[in-house]
Amino acid sequence: MTIQTFDQLLSAAQANGSRRMAVAAAQHSQVLISVEEMQRRGIATAVLIGDAPAIESIATAEGLTLNKTEIIHEPDTTLAARQAIAMAREGQVDVIVKGHLKTAELLSAALDRHTGVRDKKLLTHIALFEIPGYDRLIYVSDSGVVLYPSIWQKLEIIRNAVGTAHRLGLEEPKVAILAAFETVHPKATVSVDALALARMAGQGWVKGAIVDGPLALDLAISPESARIKQSKSPVAGYADILIVPNVPSGNIAAKGMQYFGGARLAGVVIGAQVPIVVISRADNAETKMFSMALAAVLAARR
């Protein structure tokens, strides 16, 4: 079954059974609230690594029981990140979750060539959005890890996003490589990259997807815009996956969907040995819960 809503995502995560998750620097109220909900639903069994007195104090203040939840006292956030990564590398956990620490701190530990959880793939961020008025989830990548990707890195970003969509049941996702406009201009390197990537996909560099670009955002997701612009793109108006030019543009688009469009978000970093939940410290418990559910589904369907 293709997962098209976050309710379906939660149901799929529950159907797959509990996944063991290590939470690095777990002393954060919204993280603990989402962890308790995930455990209540049978989606996660958490190991909380962080400042134990702070974790217990927050749990008491929020009315959380955290029954039978393992807590490992490590107040140093860098060491907490390393311990979470070590547990994943040794096969003790299926998912890593970012708590109250910086993204760079956690990813630095994950990418360590000797002690990290590097795989053969490029680490990239996948964001799923459930947007009011849309009949499908919208994927956005990469809005969080590869700051200014090269064309080869963009190819890996596309492949990772398509692979994620396949694991969520979408057999042939439509991929729009975004730019400011649909025409190609030699001074607009983003548009040149998009055209090259679309041609590469057509030559077999991307399997199991329909890829086109450059496309402006409105043309990618609005059938009306596609009609008015008389676009013949096979992706126009119905894109499932939006490939953004770089992290700044992707992050702005993602925040716009959340705060202006009322979208619900789930985000995860893939390409490592296990999924890594890396979302903003300002995101609420619901966003963290959906992100953990997404990671749990991806871990179960590796």
XYZ file of N, CA, C and O in Angstrom, residues 6-7 10-11 13-14 17-19 21 23 28-46 48 59 62-67 69 264 284-293 296:
204
model
N -0.195 10.920 6.875
C 0.559 10.615 8.085
C -0.171 9.606 8.970
O 0.470 8.887 9.733
N -1.495 9.549 8.885
C -2.219 8.504 9.612
C -1.814 7.133 9.089
O -1.623 6.185 9.869
N 1.674 6.304 10.438
C 1.628 5.792 11.811
C 1.131 4.354 11.841
O 1.676 3.516 12.575
N 0.118 4.056 11.040
C -0.417 2.693 11.006
C 0.627 1.705 10.501
O 0.760 0.596 11.029
N 3.881 2.066 10.700
C 4.912 1.936 11.730
C 4.446 0.983 12.837
O 5.229 0.158 13.336
N 3.182 1.079 13.220
C 2.644 0.176 14.239
C 2.613 -1.261 13.730
O 2.932 -2.200 14.475
N 5.864 -3.237 14.009
C 6.378 -3.578 15.324
C 7.382 -2.562 15.846
O 7.848 -1.690 15.114
N 7.719 -2.687 17.099
C 8.559 -1.705 17.778
C 9.998 -1.725 17.258
O 10.584 -2.786 17.058
N 10.553 -0.525 17.068
C 11.956 -0.353 16.688
C 12.702 0.288 17.852
O 12.187 1.191 18.515
N 15.206 2.758 19.477
C 15.720 4.066 19.090
C 16.613 4.638 20.188
O 16.251 4.611 21.370
N 18.152 8.029 21.632
C 17.936 9.474 21.601
C 19.144 10.156 22.220
O 19.432 9.973 23.409
N 14.941 17.127 26.528
C 14.144 18.090 25.759
C 12.682 17.671 25.876
O 12.324 16.524 25.572
N 11.825 18.594 26.290
C 10.438 18.236 26.599
C 9.697 17.662 25.395
O 9.010 16.633 25.507
N 9.808 18.305 24.235
C 9.064 17.842 23.065
C 9.558 16.481 22.579
O 8.773 15.660 22.090
N 10.843 16.230 22.728
C 11.382 14.912 22.373
C 10.819 13.850 23.298
O 10.365 12.784 22.858
N 10.801 14.136 24.599
C 10.316 13.151 25.562
C 8.824 12.886 25.393
O 8.363 11.752 25.529
N 8.063 13.927 25.076
C 6.626 13.746 24.833
C 6.408 12.822 23.634
O 5.578 11.902 23.671
N 7.159 13.055 22.567
C 7.007 12.217 21.371
C 7.490 10.795 21.618
O 6.888 9.830 21.120
N 8.555 10.641 22.397
C 9.053 9.307 22.730
C 7.996 8.517 23.489
O 7.722 7.346 23.176
N 7.373 9.154 24.477
C 6.342 8.443 25.246
C 5.180 8.025 24.351
O 4.649 6.916 24.485
N 4.782 8.900 23.429
C 3.683 8.563 22.521
C 4.076 7.421 21.586
O 3.265 6.521 21.313
N 5.294 7.432 21.103
C 5.764 6.355 20.235
C 5.792 5.017 20.978
O 5.456 3.971 20.417
N 6.193 5.061 22.220
C 6.227 3.842 23.022
C 4.807 3.359 23.322
O 4.528 2.155 23.298
N 3.902 4.295 23.594
C 2.512 3.939 23.869
C 1.872 3.260 22.665
O 1.087 2.316 22.811
N 2.237 3.714 21.468
C 1.684 3.143 20.237
C 2.381 1.854 19.812
O 1.992 1.230 18.831
N 3.442 1.476 20.500
C 4.158 0.262 20.139
C 5.071 0.421 18.939
O 5.467 -0.560 18.310
N 5.437 1.676 18.628
C 6.295 1.944 17.474
C 7.771 1.955 17.862
O 8.634 1.600 17.070
N 8.064 2.367 19.087
C 9.452 2.535 19.508
C 9.686 2.001 20.911
O 8.781 2.012 21.766
N 10.912 1.545 21.118
C 11.454 1.304 22.457
C 12.684 2.189 22.547
O 13.636 2.009 21.780
N 12.651 3.158 23.457
C 13.686 4.193 23.449
C 14.769 3.958 24.487
O 14.509 3.439 25.584
N 17.269 6.566 26.251
C 17.494 8.000 26.406
C 18.905 8.237 26.926
O 19.252 7.809 28.032
N 10.402 15.026 32.580
C 9.331 14.026 32.530
C 8.303 14.272 33.623
O 7.088 14.199 33.381
N 6.170 17.342 32.784
C 5.249 17.118 31.668
C 4.245 16.002 31.955
O 3.396 15.698 31.113
N 4.340 15.384 33.123
C 3.422 14.307 33.467
C 3.682 13.020 32.710
O 2.761 12.235 32.449
N 4.952 12.773 32.354
C 5.322 11.581 31.602
C 5.780 10.483 32.549
O 6.441 10.750 33.556
N 5.445 9.269 32.216
C 5.844 8.159 33.080
C 7.189 7.567 32.666
O 8.003 7.202 33.510
N 7.392 7.475 31.336
C 8.602 6.844 30.799
C 8.864 5.493 31.463
O 9.999 5.131 31.790
N 7.772 4.743 31.661
C 7.873 3.437 32.310
C 8.815 2.508 31.551
O 8.721 2.364 30.324
N 11.674 2.798 30.552
C 12.547 3.411 29.550
C 13.972 3.469 30.085
O 14.215 3.997 31.172
N 1.951 19.541 7.836
C 2.577 18.711 8.861
C 3.829 18.074 8.249
O 3.847 17.732 7.065
N 7.659 20.889 17.115
C 6.842 20.397 18.217
C 6.872 18.875 18.306
O 7.455 18.184 17.465
N 6.206 18.350 19.326
C 6.221 16.910 19.579
C 5.577 16.133 18.440
O 6.001 15.017 18.117
N 4.557 16.705 17.810
C 3.889 16.016 16.706
C 4.853 15.792 15.550
O 4.909 14.693 14.984
N 5.616 16.832 15.196
C 6.587 16.698 14.108
C 7.634 15.645 14.442
O 8.013 14.827 13.596
N 8.114 15.659 15.669
C 9.107 14.679 16.084
C 8.511 13.267 16.053
O 9.176 12.301 15.668
N 7.230 13.147 16.446
C 6.564 11.849 16.433
C 6.444 11.315 15.010
O 6.768 10.158 14.737
N 5.993 12.147 14.082
C 5.871 11.710 12.690
C 7.241 11.335 12.121
O 7.366 10.384 11.335
N 8.267 12.082 12.510
C 9.618 11.791 12.019
C 10.115 10.451 12.543
O 10.743 9.670 11.811
N 9.829 10.163 13.800
C 10.200 8.860 14.359
C 9.434 7.733 13.669
O 9.994 6.658 13.408
N 8.167 7.975 13.368
C 7.373 6.964 12.668
C 7.940 6.700 11.281
O 8.040 5.542 10.834
N 11.036 4.703 11.646
C 10.709 3.324 12.014
C 10.279 2.513 10.789
O 10.688 1.344 10.619
